[in-house]
Short mmCIF file of C-alpha atoms in Angstrom, two decimals:
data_model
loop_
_atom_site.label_atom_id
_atom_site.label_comp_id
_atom_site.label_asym_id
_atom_site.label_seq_id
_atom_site.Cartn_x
_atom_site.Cartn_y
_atom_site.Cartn_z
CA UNK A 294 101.39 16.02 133.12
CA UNK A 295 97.89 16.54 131.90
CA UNK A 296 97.29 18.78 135.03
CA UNK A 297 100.47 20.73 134.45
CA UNK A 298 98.99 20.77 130.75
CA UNK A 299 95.60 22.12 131.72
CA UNK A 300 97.03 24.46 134.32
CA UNK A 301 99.50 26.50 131.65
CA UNK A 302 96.99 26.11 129.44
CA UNK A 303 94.06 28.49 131.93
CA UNK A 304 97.81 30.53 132.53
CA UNK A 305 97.91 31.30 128.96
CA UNK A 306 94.49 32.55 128.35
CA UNK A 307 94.82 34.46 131.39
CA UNK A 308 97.79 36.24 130.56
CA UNK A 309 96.10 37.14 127.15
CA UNK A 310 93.61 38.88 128.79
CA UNK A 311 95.12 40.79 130.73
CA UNK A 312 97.64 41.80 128.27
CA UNK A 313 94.86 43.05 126.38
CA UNK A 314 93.50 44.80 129.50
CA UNK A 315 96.69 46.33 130.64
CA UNK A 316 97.41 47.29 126.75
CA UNK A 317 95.07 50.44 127.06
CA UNK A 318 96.29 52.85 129.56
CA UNK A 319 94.03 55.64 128.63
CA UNK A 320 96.30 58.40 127.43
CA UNK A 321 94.20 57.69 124.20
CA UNK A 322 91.61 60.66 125.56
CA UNK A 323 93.79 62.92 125.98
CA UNK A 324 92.06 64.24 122.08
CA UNK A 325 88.30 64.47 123.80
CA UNK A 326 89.50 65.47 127.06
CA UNK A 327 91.34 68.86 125.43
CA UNK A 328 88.00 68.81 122.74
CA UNK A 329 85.19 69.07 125.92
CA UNK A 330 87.48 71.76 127.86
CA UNK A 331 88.19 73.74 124.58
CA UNK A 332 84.35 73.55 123.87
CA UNK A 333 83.30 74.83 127.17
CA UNK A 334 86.28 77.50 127.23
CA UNK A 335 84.78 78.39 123.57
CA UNK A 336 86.66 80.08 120.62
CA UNK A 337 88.20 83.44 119.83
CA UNK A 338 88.34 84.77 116.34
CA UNK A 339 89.11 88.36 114.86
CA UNK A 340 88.45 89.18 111.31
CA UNK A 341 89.21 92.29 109.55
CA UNK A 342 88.16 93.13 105.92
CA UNK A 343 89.66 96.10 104.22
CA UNK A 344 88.45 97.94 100.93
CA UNK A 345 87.22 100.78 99.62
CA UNK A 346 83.50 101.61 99.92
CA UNK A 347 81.12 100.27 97.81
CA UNK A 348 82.66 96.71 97.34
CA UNK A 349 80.25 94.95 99.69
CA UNK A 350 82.18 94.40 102.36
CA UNK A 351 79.33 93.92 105.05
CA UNK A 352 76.75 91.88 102.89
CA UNK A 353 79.90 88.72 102.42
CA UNK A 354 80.67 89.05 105.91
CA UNK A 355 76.89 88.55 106.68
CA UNK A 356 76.97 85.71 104.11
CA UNK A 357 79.84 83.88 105.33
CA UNK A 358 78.59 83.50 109.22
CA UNK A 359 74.70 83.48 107.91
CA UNK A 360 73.72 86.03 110.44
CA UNK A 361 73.11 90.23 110.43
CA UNK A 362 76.28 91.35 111.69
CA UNK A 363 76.15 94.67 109.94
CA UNK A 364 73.22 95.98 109.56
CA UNK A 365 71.44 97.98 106.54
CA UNK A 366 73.86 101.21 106.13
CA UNK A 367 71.99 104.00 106.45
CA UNK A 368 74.30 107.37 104.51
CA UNK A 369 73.38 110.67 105.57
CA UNK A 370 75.46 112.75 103.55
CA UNK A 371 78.64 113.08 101.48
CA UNK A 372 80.69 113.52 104.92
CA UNK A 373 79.28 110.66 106.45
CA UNK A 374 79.98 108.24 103.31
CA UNK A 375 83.80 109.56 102.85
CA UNK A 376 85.53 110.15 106.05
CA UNK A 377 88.73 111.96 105.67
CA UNK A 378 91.19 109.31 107.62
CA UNK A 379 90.80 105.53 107.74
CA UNK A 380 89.15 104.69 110.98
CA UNK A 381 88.53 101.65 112.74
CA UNK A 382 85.46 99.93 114.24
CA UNK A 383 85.36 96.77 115.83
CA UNK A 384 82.69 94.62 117.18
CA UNK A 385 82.52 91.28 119.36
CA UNK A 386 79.55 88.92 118.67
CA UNK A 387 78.66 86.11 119.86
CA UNK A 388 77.67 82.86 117.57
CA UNK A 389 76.55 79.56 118.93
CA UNK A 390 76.39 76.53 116.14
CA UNK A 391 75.90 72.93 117.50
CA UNK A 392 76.96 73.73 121.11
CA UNK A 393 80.25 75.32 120.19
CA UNK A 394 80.81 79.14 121.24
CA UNK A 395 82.64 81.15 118.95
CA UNK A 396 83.72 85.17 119.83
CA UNK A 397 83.72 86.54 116.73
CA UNK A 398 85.18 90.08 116.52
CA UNK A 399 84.88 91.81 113.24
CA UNK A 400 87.08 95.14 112.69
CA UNK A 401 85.93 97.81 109.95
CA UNK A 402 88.15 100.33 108.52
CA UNK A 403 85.48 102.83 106.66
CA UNK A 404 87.19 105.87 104.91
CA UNK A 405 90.35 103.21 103.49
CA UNK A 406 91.01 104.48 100.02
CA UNK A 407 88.05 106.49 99.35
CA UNK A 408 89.10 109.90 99.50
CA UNK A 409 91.82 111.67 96.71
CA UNK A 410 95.31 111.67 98.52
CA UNK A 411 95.44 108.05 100.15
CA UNK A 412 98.87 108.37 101.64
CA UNK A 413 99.45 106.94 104.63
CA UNK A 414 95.87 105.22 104.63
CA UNK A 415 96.85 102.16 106.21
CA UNK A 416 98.96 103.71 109.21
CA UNK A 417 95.85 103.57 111.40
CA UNK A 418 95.20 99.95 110.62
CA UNK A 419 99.34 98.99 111.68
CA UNK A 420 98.53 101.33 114.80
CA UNK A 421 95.22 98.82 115.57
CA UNK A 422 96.96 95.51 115.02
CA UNK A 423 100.21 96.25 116.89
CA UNK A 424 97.92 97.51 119.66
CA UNK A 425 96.21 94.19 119.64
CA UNK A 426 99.69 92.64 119.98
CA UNK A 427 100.61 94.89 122.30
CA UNK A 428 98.06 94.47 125.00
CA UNK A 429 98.55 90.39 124.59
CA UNK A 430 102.34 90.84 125.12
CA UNK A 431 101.27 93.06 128.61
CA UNK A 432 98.36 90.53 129.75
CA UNK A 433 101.07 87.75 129.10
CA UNK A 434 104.19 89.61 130.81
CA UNK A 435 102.12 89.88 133.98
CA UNK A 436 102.97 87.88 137.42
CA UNK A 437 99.38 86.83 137.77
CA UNK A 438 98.14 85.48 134.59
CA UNK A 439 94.94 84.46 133.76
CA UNK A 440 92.78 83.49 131.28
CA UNK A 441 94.16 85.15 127.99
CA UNK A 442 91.55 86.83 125.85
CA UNK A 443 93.15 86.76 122.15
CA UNK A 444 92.07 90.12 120.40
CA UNK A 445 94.47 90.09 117.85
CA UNK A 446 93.89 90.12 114.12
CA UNK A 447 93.76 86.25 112.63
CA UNK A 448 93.10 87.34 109.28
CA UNK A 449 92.53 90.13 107.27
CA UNK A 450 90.16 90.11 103.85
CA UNK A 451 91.50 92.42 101.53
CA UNK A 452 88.95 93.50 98.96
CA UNK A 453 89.90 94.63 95.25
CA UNK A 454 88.24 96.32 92.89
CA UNK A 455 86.74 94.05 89.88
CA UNK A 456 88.44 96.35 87.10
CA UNK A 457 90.29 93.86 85.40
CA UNK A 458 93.36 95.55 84.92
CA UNK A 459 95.61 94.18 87.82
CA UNK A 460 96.01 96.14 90.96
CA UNK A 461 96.04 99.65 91.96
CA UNK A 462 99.03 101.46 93.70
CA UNK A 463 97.14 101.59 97.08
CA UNK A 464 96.44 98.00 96.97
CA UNK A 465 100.32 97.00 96.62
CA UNK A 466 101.38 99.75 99.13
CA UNK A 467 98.67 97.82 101.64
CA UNK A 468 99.60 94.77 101.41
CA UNK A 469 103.18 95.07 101.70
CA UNK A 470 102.95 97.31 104.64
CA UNK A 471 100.84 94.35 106.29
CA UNK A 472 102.26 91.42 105.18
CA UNK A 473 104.47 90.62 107.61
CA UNK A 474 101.56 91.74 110.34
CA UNK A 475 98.56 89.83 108.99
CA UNK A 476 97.52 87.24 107.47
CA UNK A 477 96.28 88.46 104.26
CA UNK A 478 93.55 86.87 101.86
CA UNK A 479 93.16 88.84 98.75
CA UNK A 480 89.27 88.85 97.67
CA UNK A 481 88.05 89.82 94.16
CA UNK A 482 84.87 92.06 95.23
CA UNK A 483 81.64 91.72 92.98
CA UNK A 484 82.78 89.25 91.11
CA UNK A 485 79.54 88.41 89.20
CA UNK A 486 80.67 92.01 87.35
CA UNK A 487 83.43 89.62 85.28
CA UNK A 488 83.04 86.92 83.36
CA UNK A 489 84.83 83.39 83.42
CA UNK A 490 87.61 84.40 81.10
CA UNK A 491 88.14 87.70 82.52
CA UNK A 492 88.33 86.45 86.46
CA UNK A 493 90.60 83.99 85.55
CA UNK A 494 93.06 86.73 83.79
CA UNK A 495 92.64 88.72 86.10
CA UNK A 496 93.62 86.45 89.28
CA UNK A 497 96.47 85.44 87.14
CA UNK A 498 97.13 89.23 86.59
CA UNK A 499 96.96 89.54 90.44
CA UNK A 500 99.53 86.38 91.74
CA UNK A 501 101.94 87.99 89.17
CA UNK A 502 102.02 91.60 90.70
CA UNK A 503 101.73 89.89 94.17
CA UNK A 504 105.01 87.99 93.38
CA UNK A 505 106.64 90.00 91.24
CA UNK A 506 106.49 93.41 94.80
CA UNK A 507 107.47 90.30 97.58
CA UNK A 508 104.12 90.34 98.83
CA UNK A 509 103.28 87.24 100.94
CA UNK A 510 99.72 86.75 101.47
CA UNK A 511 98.54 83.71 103.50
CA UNK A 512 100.04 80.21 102.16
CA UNK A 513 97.85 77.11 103.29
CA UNK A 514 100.08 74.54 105.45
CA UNK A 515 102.02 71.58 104.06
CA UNK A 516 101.26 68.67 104.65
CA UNK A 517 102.97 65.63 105.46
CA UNK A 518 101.85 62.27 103.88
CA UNK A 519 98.39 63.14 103.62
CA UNK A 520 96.86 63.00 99.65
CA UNK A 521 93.55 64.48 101.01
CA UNK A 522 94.27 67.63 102.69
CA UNK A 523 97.19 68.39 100.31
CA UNK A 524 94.95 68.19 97.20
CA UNK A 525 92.63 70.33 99.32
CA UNK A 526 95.02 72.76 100.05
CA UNK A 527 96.14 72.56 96.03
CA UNK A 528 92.94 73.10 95.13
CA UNK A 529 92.55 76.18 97.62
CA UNK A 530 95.80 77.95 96.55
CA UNK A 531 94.66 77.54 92.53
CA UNK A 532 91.34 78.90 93.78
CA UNK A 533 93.60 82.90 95.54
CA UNK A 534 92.49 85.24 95.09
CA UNK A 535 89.00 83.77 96.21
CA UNK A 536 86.34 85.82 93.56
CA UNK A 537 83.22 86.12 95.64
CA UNK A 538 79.63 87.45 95.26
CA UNK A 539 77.38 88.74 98.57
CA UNK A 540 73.71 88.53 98.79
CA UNK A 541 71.64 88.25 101.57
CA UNK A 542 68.55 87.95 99.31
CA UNK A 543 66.49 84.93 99.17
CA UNK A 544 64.81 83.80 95.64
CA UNK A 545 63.52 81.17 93.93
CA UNK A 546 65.98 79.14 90.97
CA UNK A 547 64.08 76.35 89.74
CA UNK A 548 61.78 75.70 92.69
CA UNK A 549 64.90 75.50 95.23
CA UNK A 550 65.30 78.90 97.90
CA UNK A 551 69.26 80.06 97.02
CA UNK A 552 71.04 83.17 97.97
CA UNK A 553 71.95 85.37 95.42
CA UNK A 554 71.40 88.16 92.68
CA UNK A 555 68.65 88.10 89.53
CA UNK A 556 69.50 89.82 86.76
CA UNK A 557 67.96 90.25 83.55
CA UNK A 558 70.27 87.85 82.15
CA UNK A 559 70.47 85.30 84.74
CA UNK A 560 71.23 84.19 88.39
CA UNK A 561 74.21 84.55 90.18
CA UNK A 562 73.85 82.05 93.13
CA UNK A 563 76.81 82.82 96.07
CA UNK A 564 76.84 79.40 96.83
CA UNK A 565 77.75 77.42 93.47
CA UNK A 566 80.74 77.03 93.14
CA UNK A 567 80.44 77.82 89.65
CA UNK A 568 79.40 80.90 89.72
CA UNK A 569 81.89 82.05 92.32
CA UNK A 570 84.34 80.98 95.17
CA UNK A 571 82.27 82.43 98.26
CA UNK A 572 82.00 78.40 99.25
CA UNK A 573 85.56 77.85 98.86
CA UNK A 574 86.54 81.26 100.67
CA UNK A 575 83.80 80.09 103.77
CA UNK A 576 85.21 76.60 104.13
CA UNK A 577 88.34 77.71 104.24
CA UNK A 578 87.83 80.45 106.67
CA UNK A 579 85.62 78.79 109.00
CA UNK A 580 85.50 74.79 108.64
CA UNK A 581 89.26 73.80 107.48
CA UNK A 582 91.89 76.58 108.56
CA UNK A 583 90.82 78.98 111.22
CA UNK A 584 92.88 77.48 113.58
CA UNK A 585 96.06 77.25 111.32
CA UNK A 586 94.99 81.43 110.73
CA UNK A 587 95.25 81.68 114.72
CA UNK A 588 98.20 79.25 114.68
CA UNK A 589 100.31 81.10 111.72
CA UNK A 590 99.47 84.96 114.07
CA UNK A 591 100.51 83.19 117.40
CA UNK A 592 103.32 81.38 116.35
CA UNK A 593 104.36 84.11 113.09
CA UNK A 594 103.35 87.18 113.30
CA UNK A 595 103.24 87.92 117.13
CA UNK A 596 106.21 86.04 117.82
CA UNK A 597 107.89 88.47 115.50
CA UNK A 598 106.43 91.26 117.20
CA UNK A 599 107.14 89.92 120.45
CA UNK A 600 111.26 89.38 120.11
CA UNK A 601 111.37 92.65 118.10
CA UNK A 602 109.58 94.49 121.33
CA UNK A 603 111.88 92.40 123.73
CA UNK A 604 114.90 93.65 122.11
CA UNK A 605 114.25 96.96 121.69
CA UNK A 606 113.65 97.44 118.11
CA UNK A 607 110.75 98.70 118.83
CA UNK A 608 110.95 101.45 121.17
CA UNK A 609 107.36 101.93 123.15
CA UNK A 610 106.14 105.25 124.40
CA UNK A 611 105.44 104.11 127.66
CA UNK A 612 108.60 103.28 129.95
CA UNK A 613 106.64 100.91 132.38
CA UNK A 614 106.57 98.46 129.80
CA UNK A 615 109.28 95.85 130.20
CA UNK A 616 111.93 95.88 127.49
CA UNK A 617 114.83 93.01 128.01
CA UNK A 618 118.43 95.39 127.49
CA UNK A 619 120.26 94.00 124.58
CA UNK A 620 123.48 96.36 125.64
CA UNK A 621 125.26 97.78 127.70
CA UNK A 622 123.68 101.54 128.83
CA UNK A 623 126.74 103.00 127.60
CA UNK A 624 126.66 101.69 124.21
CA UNK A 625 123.23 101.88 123.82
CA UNK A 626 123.35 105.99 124.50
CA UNK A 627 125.84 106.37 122.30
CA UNK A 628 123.95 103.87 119.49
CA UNK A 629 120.55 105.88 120.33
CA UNK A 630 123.04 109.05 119.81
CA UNK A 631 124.16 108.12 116.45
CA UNK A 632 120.36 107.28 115.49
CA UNK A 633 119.52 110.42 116.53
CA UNK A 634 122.38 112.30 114.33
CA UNK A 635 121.74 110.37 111.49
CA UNK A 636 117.69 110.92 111.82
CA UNK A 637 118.78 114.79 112.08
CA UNK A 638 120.94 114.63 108.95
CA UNK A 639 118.12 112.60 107.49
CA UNK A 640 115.59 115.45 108.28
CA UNK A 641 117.78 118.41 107.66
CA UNK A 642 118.16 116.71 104.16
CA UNK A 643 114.86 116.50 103.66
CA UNK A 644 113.77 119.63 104.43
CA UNK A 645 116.63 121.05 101.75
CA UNK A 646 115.15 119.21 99.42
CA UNK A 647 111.83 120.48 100.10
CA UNK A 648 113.33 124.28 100.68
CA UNK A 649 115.15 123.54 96.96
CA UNK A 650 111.68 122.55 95.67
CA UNK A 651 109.33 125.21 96.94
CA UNK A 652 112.25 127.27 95.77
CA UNK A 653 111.90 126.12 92.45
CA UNK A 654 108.12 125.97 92.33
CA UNK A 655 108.32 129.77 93.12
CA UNK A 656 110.95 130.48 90.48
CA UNK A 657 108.79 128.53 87.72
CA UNK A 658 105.92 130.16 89.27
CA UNK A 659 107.78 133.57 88.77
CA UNK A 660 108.55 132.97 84.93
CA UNK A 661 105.30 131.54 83.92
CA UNK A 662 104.43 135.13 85.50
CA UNK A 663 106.67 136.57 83.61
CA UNK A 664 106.31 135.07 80.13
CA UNK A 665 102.44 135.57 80.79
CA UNK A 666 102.93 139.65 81.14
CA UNK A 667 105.40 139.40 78.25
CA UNK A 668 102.83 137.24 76.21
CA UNK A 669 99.66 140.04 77.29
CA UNK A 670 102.34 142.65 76.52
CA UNK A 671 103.15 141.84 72.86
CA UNK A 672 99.21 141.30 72.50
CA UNK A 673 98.29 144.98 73.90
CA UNK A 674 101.70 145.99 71.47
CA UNK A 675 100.00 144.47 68.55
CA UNK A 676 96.25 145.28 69.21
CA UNK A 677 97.87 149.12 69.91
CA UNK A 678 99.73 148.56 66.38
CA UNK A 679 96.41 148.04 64.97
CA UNK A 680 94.87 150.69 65.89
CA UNK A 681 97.14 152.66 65.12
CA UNK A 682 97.06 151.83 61.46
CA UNK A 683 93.92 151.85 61.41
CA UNK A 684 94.02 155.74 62.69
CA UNK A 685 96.18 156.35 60.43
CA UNK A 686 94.23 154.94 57.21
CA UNK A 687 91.21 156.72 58.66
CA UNK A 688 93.41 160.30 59.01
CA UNK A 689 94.39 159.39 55.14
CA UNK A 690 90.90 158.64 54.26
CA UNK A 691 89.66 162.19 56.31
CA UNK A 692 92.77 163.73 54.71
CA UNK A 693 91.78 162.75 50.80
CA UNK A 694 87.68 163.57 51.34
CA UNK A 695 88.73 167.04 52.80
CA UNK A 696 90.78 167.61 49.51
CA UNK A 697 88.03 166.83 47.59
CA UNK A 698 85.53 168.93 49.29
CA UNK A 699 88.02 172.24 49.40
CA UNK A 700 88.15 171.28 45.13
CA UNK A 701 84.26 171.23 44.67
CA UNK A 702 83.40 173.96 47.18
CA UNK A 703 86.26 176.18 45.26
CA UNK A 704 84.65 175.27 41.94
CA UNK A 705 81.40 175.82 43.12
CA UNK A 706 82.75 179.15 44.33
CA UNK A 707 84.15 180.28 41.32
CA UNK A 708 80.84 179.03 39.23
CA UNK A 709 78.74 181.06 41.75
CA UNK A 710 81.19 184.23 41.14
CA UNK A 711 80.93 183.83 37.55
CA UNK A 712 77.03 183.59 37.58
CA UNK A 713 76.63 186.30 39.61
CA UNK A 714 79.14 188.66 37.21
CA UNK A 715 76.71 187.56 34.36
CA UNK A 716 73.75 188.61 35.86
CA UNK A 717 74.83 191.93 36.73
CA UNK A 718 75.91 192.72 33.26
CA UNK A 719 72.52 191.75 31.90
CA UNK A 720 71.17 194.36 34.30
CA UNK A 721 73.29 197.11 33.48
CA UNK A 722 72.65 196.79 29.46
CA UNK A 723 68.47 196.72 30.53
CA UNK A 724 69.18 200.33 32.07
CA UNK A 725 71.01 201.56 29.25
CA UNK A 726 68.65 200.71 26.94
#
């Protein structure tokens, strides 16, 4: 019995073991085994920031990856500094922090909103980021697949003026355009221009026009269960539209090296949080939800680019690309043909209206000529009025003097006459005497 004792005893302990052992199967790695191939694949980011000029657009981006991506501008001339047409520049760099390799492509759009008629500003921009989408749909369509290199736009900074009065047309027009394109973070520009009370107005100011035109700008992730991130993310949303300050300048605040501006008046340090949310906006970007960014345009925005292209909404100008047939080729000639009659109806109504406005513009044109010559006519009438009094008074005056001179020169006349009898009387009694 003891034996048997002893024997289940060792049995037991052994079987503990081994449970323990055989508990961990290893499928616990699977976290650092996708962490050390997505480190040595590295990362892929695109950033765009859009503005007009002037808003330092290049000095935050060099603030938020700590590096000179843009260089000093150097302007050499009114043409230079305002281009007539938004265009687009993007470059790839390449940043290594703590042996992780991140592709950062930034994409410029110089000449947005800085010239007088702005319409259609942003067209280029859609043209960029559904050619980013574009050539991902074709590298992923192909039969041999490789390595996908994501170009497409993760995020786009949208800069706004610090005026304080809400936003302008073009900035509305923008962002609904790209909303359902991009992922949009509205930025307050310069923000060391406003004080406290008048940043917090005015990013109140801002939510409410963004709401009240259906504008959807990024929206930070739920969460499920946990208190942490979801304050975090609270605190992020309360924090939109993020009011930032760049400086790549270097000086001394109380014998600590900060980043920022002097003024007369005072510091403004780009990263205190007090001073501004450049912290907030580079944590965000970079440290908590750059992925979620990539996530939201994979899963979001390109997907609804993707079904849209594969059913033939949108209609590509090259026919080698693959579109899936939604219809039957019958129906879909005679849909195409009723698009096509009701874009011509569209455009022949449209250039009416346009015929009926130059129209009128010529008509008005035409009787602002006309009451002009009838206004320089009754001017000439009265000026010729004038004068013509003034002839006549002058005729009276000429008239009345004349009168008077025939009067004295008769008189005079008649004196002389009458003088002259006199003396020759005189001379004829001298002889007779």
């Amino acid at each position: 019995m003891s034996e048997a004792a002893e024997t289940s005893q060792k049995s037991g302990k052994m079987s503990k073991s081994e449970k323990a052992s055989a508990s961990f199967v290893g499928f616990a790695n699977l976290p650092n085994q996708v962490f050390r191939k997505a480190v040595k694949r590295g990362f892929q980011f695109s950033l765009m920031v859009v503005g007009q000029s002037g808003l330092g657009k290049s000095t935050l981006v060099n603030s938020l990856f700590m590096s000179d991506i843009y260089e000093d501008a150097t302007y050499e001339g009114a043409a230079y500094r305002m281009p007539k047409t938004t265009e687009i520049r993007a470059a790839t760099v390449f940043i290594q922090e703590g042996g992780v390799h991140l592709d950062l492509t930034l994409v410029d759009t110089p000449g947005f909103g800085d010239v007088v008629d702005n319409t259609d500003c942003w067209k280029p921009i859609i043209q960029h980021i559904d050619s980013k989408f574009e050539d991902y749909l074709n590298e992923e369509s192909r039969v041999a697949r490789e390595a996908l290199d994501d170009n497409r736009v993760h995020c786009c900074l949208y800069f706004i003026g610090p005026t304080g009065h809400g936003l302008k047309q073009i900035d509305i027009e923008f962002m609904k355009q790209l909303h359902e394109k991009v992922n949009i973070i509205p930025v307050i520009a310069k923000a060391d221009t406003l004080t406290p009370e008048e940043c917090q107005r005015f990013k109140k100011r801002i939510l409410q026009e963004v709401q009240e035109n259906g504008i959807k700008i990024y929206q930070f992730p739920d969460t499920d269960g946990d208190e942490e991130e979801a304050a975090a993310n609270k605190k992020l949303r309360d924090a939109i539209p993020f009011a930032v300050v760049g400086s790549n300048s270097v000086i001394e605040v109380n014998n600590k090296k900060v980043r920022g501006r002097m003024y007369p008046w005072g510091v403004a340090e780009v990263e205190n949080i007090e001073h501004c949310d450049f912290t907030t906006l580079r944590n965000m970007l970079i440290r908590t939800h750059m992925q979620d960014l990539k996530d939201v345009t994979n899963n979001v925005h390109y997907e609804n680019y993707r079904c849209r292209k594969l059913a033939g909404v949108v209609n590509s100008p090259d026919p080698r690309q693959f579109q899936a047939p939604s219809r039957d080729p019958l129906a879909q000639f005679e849909v195409e043909k009723r698009e096509h009659e009701v874009k011509m109806r569209k455009m022949e109504q449209e250039m009416e209206e346009v015929f009926e406005m130059k129209v009128q513009e010529k008509l008005q044109k035409l009787k602002d000529i006309e009451a002009d010559l009838n206004r320089r006519k009754e001017q000439m009438k009265r000026a010729l009025d004038q004068q013509q009094r003034e002839l006549n008074d002058k005729r009276r005056q000429f008239d009345e003097d004349k009168r008077l001179f025939d009067e004295e020169h008769q008189k005079y006349m008649e004196e002389l006459e009458a003088s002259m009898r006199a003396g020759t009387t005189k001379k004829d009694k001298h002889r007779k005497k």
